Short mmCIF file of C-alpha atoms (C1' of nucleotides) in Angstrom, two decimals:
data_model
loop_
_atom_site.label_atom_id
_atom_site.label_comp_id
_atom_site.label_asym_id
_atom_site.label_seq_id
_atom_site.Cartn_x
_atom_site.Cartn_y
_atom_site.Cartn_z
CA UNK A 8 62.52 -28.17 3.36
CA UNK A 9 63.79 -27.79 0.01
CA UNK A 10 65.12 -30.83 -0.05
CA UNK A 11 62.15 -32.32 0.97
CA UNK A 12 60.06 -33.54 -1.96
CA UNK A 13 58.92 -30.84 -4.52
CA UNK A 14 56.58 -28.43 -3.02
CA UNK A 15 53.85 -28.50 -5.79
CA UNK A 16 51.16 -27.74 -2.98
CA UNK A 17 50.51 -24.54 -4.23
CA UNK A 18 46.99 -23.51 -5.62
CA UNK A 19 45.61 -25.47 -8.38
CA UNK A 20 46.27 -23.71 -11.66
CA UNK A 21 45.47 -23.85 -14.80
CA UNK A 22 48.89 -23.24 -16.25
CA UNK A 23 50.09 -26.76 -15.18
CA UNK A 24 48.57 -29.07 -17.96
CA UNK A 25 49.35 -32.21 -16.31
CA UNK A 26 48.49 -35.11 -16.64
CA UNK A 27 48.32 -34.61 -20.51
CA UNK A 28 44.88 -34.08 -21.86
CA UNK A 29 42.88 -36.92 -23.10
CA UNK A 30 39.78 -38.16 -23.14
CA UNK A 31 39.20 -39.50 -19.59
CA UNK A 32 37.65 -42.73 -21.33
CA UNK A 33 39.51 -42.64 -24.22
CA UNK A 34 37.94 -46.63 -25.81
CA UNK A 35 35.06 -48.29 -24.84
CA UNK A 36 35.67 -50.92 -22.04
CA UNK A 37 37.94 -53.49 -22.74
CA UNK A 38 39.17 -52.19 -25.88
CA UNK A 39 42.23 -51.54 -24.98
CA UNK A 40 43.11 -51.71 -21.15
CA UNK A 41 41.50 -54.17 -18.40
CA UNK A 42 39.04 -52.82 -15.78
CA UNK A 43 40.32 -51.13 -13.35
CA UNK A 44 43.83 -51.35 -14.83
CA UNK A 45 46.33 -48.24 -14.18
CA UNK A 46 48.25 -46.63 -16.66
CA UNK A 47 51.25 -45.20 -16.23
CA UNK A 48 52.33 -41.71 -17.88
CA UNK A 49 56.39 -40.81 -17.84
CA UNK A 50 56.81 -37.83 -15.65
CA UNK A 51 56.52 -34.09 -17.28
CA UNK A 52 59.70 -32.61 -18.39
CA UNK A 53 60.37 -30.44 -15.25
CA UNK A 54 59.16 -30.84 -11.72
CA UNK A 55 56.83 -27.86 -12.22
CA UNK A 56 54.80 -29.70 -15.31
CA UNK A 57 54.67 -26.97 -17.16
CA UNK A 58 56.21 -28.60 -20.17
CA UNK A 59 53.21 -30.45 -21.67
CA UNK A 60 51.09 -27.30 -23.12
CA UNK A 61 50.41 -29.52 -26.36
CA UNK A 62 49.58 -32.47 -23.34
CA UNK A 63 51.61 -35.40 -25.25
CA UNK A 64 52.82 -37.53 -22.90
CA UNK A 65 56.54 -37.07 -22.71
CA UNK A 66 57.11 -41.07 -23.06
CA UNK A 67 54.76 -43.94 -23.73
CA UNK A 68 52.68 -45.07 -21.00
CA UNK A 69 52.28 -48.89 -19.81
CA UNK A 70 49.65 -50.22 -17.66
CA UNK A 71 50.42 -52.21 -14.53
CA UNK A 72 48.69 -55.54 -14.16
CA UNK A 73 46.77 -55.33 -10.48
CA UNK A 74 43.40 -53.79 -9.79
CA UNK A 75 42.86 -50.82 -7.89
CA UNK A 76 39.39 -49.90 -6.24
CA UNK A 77 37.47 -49.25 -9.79
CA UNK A 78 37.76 -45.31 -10.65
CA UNK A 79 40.49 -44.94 -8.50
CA UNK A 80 43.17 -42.47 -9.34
CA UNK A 81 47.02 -43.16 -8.12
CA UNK A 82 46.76 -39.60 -5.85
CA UNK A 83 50.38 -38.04 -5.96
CA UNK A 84 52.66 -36.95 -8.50
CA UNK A 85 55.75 -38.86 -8.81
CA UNK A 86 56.75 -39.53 -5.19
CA UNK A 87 60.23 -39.30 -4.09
CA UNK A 88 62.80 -41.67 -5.78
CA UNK A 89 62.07 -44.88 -3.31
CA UNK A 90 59.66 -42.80 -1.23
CA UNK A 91 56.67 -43.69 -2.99
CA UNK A 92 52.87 -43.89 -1.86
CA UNK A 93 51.27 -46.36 -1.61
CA UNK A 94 47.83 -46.51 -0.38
CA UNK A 95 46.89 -46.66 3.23
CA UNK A 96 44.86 -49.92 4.20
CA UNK A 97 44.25 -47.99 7.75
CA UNK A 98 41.63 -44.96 7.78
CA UNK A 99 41.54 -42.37 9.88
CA UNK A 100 40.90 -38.60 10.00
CA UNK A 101 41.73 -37.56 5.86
CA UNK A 102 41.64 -41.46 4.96
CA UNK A 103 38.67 -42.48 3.64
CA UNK A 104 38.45 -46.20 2.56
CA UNK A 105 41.91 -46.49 2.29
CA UNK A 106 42.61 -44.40 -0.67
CA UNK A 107 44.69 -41.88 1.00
CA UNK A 108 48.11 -42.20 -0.08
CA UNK A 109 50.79 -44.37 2.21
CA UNK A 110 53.57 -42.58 3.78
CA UNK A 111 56.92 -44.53 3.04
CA UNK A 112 58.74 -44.03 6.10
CA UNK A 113 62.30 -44.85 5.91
CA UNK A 114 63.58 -47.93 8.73
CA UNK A 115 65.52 -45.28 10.58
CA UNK A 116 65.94 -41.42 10.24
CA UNK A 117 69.30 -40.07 11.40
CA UNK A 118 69.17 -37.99 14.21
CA UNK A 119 69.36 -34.61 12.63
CA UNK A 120 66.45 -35.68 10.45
CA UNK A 121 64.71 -37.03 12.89
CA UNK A 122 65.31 -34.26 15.27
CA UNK A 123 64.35 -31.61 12.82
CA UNK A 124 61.06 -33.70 12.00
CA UNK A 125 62.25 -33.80 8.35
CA UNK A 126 62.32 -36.73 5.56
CA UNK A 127 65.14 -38.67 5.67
CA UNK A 128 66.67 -41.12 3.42
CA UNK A 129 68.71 -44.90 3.93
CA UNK A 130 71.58 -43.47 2.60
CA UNK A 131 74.36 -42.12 5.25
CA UNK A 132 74.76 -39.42 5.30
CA UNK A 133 71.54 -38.86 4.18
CA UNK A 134 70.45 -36.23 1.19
CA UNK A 135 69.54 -33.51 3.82
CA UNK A 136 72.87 -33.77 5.77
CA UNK A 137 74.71 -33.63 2.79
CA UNK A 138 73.13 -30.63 1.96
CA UNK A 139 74.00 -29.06 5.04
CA UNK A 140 76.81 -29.98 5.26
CA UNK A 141 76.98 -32.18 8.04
CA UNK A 142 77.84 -35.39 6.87
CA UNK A 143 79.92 -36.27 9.28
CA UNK A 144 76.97 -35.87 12.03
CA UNK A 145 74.36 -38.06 9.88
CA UNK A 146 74.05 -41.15 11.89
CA UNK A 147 71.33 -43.40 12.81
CA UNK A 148 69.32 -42.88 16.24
CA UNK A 149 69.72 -46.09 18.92
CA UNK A 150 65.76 -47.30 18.62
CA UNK A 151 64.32 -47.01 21.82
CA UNK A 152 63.57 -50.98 22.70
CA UNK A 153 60.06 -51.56 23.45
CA UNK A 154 58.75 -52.31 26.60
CA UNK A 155 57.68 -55.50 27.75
CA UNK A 156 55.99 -56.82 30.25
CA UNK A 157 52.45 -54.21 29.46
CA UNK A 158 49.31 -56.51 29.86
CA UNK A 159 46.56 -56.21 27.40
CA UNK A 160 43.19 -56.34 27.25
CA UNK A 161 41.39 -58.57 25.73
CA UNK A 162 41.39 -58.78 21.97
CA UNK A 163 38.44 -57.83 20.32
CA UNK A 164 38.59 -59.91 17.36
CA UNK A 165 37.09 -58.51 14.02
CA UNK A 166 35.20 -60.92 12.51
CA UNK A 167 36.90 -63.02 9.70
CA UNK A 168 34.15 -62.63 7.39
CA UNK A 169 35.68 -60.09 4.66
CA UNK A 170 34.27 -56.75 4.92
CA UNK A 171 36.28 -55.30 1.69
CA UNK A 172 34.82 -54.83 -1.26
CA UNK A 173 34.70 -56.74 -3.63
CA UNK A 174 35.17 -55.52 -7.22
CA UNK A 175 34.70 -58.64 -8.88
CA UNK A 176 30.98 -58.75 -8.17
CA UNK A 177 30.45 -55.15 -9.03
CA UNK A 178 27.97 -54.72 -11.64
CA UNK A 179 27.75 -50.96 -13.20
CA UNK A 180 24.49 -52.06 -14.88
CA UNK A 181 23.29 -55.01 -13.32
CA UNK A 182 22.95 -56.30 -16.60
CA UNK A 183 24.57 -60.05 -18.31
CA UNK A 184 26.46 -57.85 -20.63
CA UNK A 185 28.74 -56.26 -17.72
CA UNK A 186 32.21 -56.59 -18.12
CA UNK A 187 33.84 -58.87 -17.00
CA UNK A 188 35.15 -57.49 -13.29
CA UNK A 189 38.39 -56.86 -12.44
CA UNK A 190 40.36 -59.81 -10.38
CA UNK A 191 39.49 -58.93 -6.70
CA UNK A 192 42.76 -57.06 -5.55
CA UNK A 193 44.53 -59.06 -2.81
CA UNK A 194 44.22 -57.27 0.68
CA UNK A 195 46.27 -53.81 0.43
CA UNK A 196 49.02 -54.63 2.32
CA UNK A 197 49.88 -57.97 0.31
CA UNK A 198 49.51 -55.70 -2.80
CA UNK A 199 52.13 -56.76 -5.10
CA UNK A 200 55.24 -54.12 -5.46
CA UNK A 201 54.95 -52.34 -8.40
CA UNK A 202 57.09 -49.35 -8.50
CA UNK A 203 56.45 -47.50 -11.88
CA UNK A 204 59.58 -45.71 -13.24
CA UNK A 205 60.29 -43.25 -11.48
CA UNK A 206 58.65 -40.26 -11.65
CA UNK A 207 55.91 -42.08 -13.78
CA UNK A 208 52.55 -40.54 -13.46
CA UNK A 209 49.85 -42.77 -12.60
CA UNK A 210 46.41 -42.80 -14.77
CA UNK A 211 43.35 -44.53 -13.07
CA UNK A 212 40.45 -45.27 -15.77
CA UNK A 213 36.91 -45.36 -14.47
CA UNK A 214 35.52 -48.12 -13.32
CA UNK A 215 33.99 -50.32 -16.30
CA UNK A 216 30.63 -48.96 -16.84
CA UNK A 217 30.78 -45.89 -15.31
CA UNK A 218 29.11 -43.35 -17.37
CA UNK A 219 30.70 -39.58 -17.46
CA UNK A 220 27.89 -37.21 -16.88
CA UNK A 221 26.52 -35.68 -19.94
CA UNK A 222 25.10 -32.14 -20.73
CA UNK A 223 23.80 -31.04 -17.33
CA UNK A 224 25.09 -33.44 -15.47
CA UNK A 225 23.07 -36.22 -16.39
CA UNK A 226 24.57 -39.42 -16.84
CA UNK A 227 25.68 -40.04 -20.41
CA UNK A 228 24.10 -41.57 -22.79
CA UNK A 229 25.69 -44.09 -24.61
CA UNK A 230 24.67 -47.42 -23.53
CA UNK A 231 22.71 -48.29 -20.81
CA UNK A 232 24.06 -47.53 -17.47
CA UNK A 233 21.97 -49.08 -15.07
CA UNK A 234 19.82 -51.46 -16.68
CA UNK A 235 17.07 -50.79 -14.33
CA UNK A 236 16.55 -47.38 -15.43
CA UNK A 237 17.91 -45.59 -12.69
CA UNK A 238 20.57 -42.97 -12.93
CA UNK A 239 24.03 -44.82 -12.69
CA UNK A 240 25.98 -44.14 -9.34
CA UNK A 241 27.82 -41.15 -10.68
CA UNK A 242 31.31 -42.12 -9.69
CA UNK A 243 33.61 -39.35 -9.88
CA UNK A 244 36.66 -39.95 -11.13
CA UNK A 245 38.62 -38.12 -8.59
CA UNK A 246 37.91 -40.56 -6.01
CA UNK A 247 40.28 -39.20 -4.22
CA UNK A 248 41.31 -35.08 -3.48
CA UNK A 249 43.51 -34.16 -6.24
CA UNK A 250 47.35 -34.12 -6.06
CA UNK A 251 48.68 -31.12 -5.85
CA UNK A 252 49.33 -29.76 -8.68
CA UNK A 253 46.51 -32.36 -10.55
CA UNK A 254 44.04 -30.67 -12.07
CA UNK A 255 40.33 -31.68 -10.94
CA UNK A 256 37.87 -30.57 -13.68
CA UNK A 257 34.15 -30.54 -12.99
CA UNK A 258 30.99 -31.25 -14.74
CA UNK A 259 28.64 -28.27 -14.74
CA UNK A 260 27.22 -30.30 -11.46
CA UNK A 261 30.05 -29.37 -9.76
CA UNK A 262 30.82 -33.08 -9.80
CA UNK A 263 34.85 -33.67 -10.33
CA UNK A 264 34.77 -35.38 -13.89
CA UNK A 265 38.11 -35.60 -15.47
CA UNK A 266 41.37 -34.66 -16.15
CA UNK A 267 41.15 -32.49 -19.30
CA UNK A 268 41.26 -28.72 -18.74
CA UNK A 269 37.72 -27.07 -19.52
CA UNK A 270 37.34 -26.05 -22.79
CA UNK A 271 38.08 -22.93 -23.85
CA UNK A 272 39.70 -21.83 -20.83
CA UNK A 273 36.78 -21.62 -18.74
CA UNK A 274 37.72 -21.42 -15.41
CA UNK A 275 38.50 -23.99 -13.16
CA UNK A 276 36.03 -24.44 -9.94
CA UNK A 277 37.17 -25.10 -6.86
CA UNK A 278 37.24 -27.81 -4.85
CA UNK A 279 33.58 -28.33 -3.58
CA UNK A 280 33.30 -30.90 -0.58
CA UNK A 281 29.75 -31.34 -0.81
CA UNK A 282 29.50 -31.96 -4.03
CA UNK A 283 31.52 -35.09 -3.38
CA UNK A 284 29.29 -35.77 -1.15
CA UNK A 285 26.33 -35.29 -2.81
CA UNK A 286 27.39 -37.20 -5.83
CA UNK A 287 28.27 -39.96 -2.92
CA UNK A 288 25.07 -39.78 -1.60
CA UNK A 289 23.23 -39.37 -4.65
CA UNK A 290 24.62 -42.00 -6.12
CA UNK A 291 23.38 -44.46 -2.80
CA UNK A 292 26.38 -45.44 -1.80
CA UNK A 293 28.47 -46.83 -4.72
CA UNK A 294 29.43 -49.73 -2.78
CA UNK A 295 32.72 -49.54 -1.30
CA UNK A 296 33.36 -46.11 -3.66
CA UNK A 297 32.57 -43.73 -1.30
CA UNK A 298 33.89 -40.23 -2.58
CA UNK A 299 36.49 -39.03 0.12
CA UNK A 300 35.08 -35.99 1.30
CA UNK A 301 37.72 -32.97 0.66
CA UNK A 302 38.57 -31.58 4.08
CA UNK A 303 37.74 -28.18 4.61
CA UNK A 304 41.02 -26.05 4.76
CA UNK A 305 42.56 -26.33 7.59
CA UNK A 306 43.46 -23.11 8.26
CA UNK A 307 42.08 -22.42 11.85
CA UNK A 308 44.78 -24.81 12.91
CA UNK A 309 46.76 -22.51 14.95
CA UNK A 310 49.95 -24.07 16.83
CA UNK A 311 51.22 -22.23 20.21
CA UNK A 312 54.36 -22.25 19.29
CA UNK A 313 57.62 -21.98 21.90
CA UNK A 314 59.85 -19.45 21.78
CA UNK A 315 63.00 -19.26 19.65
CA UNK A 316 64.29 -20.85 22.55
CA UNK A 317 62.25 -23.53 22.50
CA UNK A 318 61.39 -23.66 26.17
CA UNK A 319 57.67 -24.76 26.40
CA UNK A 320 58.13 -27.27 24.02
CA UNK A 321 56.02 -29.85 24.90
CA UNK A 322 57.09 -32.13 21.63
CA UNK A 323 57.61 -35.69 22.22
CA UNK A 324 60.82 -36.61 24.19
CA UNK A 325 63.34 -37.74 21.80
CA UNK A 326 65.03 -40.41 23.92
CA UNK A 327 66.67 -41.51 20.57
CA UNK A 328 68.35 -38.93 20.39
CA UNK A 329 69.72 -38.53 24.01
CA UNK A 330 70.91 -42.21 23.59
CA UNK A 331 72.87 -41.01 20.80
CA UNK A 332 73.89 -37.27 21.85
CA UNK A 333 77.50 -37.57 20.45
CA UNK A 334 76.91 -35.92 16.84
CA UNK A 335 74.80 -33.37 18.91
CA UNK A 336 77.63 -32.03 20.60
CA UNK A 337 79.68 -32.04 17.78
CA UNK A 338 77.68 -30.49 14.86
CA UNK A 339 76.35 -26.99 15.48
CA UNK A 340 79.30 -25.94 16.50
CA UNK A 341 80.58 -25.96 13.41
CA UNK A 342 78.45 -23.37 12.27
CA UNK A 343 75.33 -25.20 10.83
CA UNK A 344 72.70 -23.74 12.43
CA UNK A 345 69.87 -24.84 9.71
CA UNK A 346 69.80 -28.48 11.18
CA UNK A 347 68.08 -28.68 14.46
CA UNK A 348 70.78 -30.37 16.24
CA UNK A 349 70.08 -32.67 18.63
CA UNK A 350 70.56 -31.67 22.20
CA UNK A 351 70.14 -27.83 20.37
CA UNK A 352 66.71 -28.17 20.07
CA UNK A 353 63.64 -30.13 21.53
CA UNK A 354 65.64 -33.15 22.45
CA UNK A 355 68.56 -31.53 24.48
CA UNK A 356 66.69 -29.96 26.82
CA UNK A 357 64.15 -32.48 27.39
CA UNK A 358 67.09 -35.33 27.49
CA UNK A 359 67.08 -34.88 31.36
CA UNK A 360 63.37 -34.22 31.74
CA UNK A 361 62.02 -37.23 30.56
CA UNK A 362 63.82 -39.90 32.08
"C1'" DG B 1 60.93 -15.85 -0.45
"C1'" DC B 2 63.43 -19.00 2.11
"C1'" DT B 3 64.27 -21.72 6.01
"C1'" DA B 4 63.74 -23.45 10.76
"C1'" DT B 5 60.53 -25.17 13.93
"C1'" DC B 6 57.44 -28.48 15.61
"C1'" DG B 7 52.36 -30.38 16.37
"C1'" DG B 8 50.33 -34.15 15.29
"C1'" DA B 9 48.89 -37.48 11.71
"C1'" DC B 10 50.61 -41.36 9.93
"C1'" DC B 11 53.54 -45.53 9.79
"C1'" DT B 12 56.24 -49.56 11.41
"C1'" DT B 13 57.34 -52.81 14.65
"C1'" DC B 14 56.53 -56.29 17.78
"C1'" DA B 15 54.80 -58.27 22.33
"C1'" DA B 16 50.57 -60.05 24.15
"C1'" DG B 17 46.63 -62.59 23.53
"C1'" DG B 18 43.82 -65.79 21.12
"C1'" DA B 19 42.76 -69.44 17.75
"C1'" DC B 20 43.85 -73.73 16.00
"C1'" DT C 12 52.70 -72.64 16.91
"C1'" DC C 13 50.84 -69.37 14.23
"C1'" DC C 14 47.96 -65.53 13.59
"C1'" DT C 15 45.83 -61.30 15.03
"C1'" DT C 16 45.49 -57.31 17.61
"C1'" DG C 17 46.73 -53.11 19.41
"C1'" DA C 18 49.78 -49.90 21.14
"C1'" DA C 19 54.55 -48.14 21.62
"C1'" DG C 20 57.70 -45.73 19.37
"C1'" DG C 21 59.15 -43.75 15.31
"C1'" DT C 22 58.91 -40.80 10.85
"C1'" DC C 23 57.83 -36.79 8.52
"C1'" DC C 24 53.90 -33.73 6.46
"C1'" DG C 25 52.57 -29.39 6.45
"C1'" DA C 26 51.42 -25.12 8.92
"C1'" DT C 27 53.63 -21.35 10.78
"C1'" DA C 28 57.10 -17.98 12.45
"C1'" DG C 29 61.31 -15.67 11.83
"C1'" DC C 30 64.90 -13.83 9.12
"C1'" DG C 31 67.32 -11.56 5.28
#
DNA sequence: GCTATCGGACCTTCAAGGAC
DNA sequence: TCCTTGAAGGTCCGATAGCG
């Protein structure tokens, strides 16, 4: 809990100026950063941003040499000191085209981590024990070893013909004078490690050629954005839904636009999932750059929860921790009640059950 | 407001199956 | 033998309830 990572899921609001204001396409292409190239801002002064009113970047930013998916935008806000994002190669429900975030998952929780469903860190005894005070019960689970012996079905083997996109052939405007594309970003999970400093904020550019909407929403008008005349595929630049505590800013479209607050404190919208999707759509499929539809809030999802006793859990068996159920017996006694101790919670009384 | 609880999404690992 | 697939088993996010 609070020593999970910062909480900064709260509402979106406008009194968190961060990432600094600046022009979301600050030179013309190629002036001064490569296509597609991140940059990297230093973290604000406190966890809660609210340092950067005048929006200077604390530190100077530096720009990391691979190519992300053009217009996309690292999603979170300085991850957890070696807990860092990156992005998911596999979809699934909230993923869309891999540009929802990674979970780092440490090798091993210890069992009051892992028992209590919380983060949990390589070091023993890890941060959260520490802060509870029970170091001395902070030890890794047994892994359960996996079964052998289960036949398979047959494989159903995806073809080998690449079905990722690939950014070097995109053309913004179709036209000889297109910049030249970013190297073609090796497969994500052979993406080269590049941890920024910690803490450093992440700055995704547009894609080269993408044209911010102008007065109404129209494309812009400097240069020629499609050089057949149509509108250009407007690519938002929140690819992505905003981090919390990002600030998404919208064109008068409703299409998310850029990071600068509105002028003149106009309000900020909200979050509007079909707009996404009609900029998506609008824009015929921007080829690979499909806007991640915001989820709708997912409030309705109600949990039947057990009672304080915890007796129609129905949670996973945590054979872990009845392999390990040592610590169990030992910890809560001595008064730390905030862990969920193993064997106190879920796991005790389902130790016997399962097996 | 803070903290514990825990459902379930997400992630890692690795055996089985298939290609070469 | 190596690579790919797919699922087991694990982690932990985030919603929610309870408590002070």
């Amino acid at each position: 809990m609070s020593n999970d990572q910062p909480k900064n899921s709260g509402p979106v609001s406008q009194e968190h100026p961060y990432p600094p204001t600046m022009a979301p396409y600050p030179q013309p292409y190629g002036a001064s950063y490569p296509p597609g190239y991140p940059v990297y801002y230093p973290p604000p002064p406190d966890a809660n941003h609210t340092d950067t009113a005048n929006g200077a970047p604390p530190g100077p930013p530096y720009m990391i040499p691979f190519a992300p998916a053009p217009g996309m935008m690292y999603p979170y806000a300085s991850p957890p000191a070696g807990q860092g994002y990156q992005y998911s190669q596999q979809g699934g429900p909230g993923s869309a085209n891999g540009l929802r975030p990674k979970r780092k998952q440490v090798k091993m929780a210890c069992t009051n981590c892992a028992n209590a469903c919380k983060r949990c860190d390589e070091a023993r005894p890890c941060e959260r024990c520490i802060k509870y005070g029970i170091p001395d019960t902070c030890v890794d689970g047994v892994r359960k070893e996996r079964q052998k012996g289960i036949k398979r079905g047959p494989y159903k083997r995806k073809g080998k013909t690449s079905t990722e996109p690939s950014y070097g052939e995109w053309q913004p405007n179709g036209s000889s004078q297109s910049p030249p594309a970013a190297p073609a970003p090796p497969p994500m999970h052979t993406m080269p490690h590049f941890p920024p400093p910690e803490g450093y904020y992440p700055y995704f550019y547009p894609p080269p050629g993408f044209m911010p909407p102008g007065h109404e929403g129209q494309p812009g008008t400097e240069g020629s954005p499609n050089g057949n005349g149509q509108a250009p595929a407007m690519v938002p630049y929140y690819p992505v839904p905003p981090p919390p505590g990002y600030f998404p800013h919208y064109s008068p479209n409703g299409h998310p636009v850029a990071y600068p607050p509105p002028p003149n404190g106009a309000p900020m919208q909200t979050m509007d999932p079909g707009a996404a999707n009609r900029s998506s759509s609008q824009s015929g499929e921007t080829d690979g750059q499909e806007i991640e539809e915001i989820p709708p809030p997912t409030t309705t999802k109600k949990r039947a929860r057990a009672g304080k006793n915890g007796e129609s859990k129905s949670k996973k068996v945590k054979v872990a921790a009845a392999a390990a159920p040592a610590p169990a017996s030992v910890g809560p006694s001595g008064g730390s009640d905030q862990v969920s101790e193993p064997g106190a919670s879920s796991s005790g009384e389902n130790d016997g059950g399962d097996v």
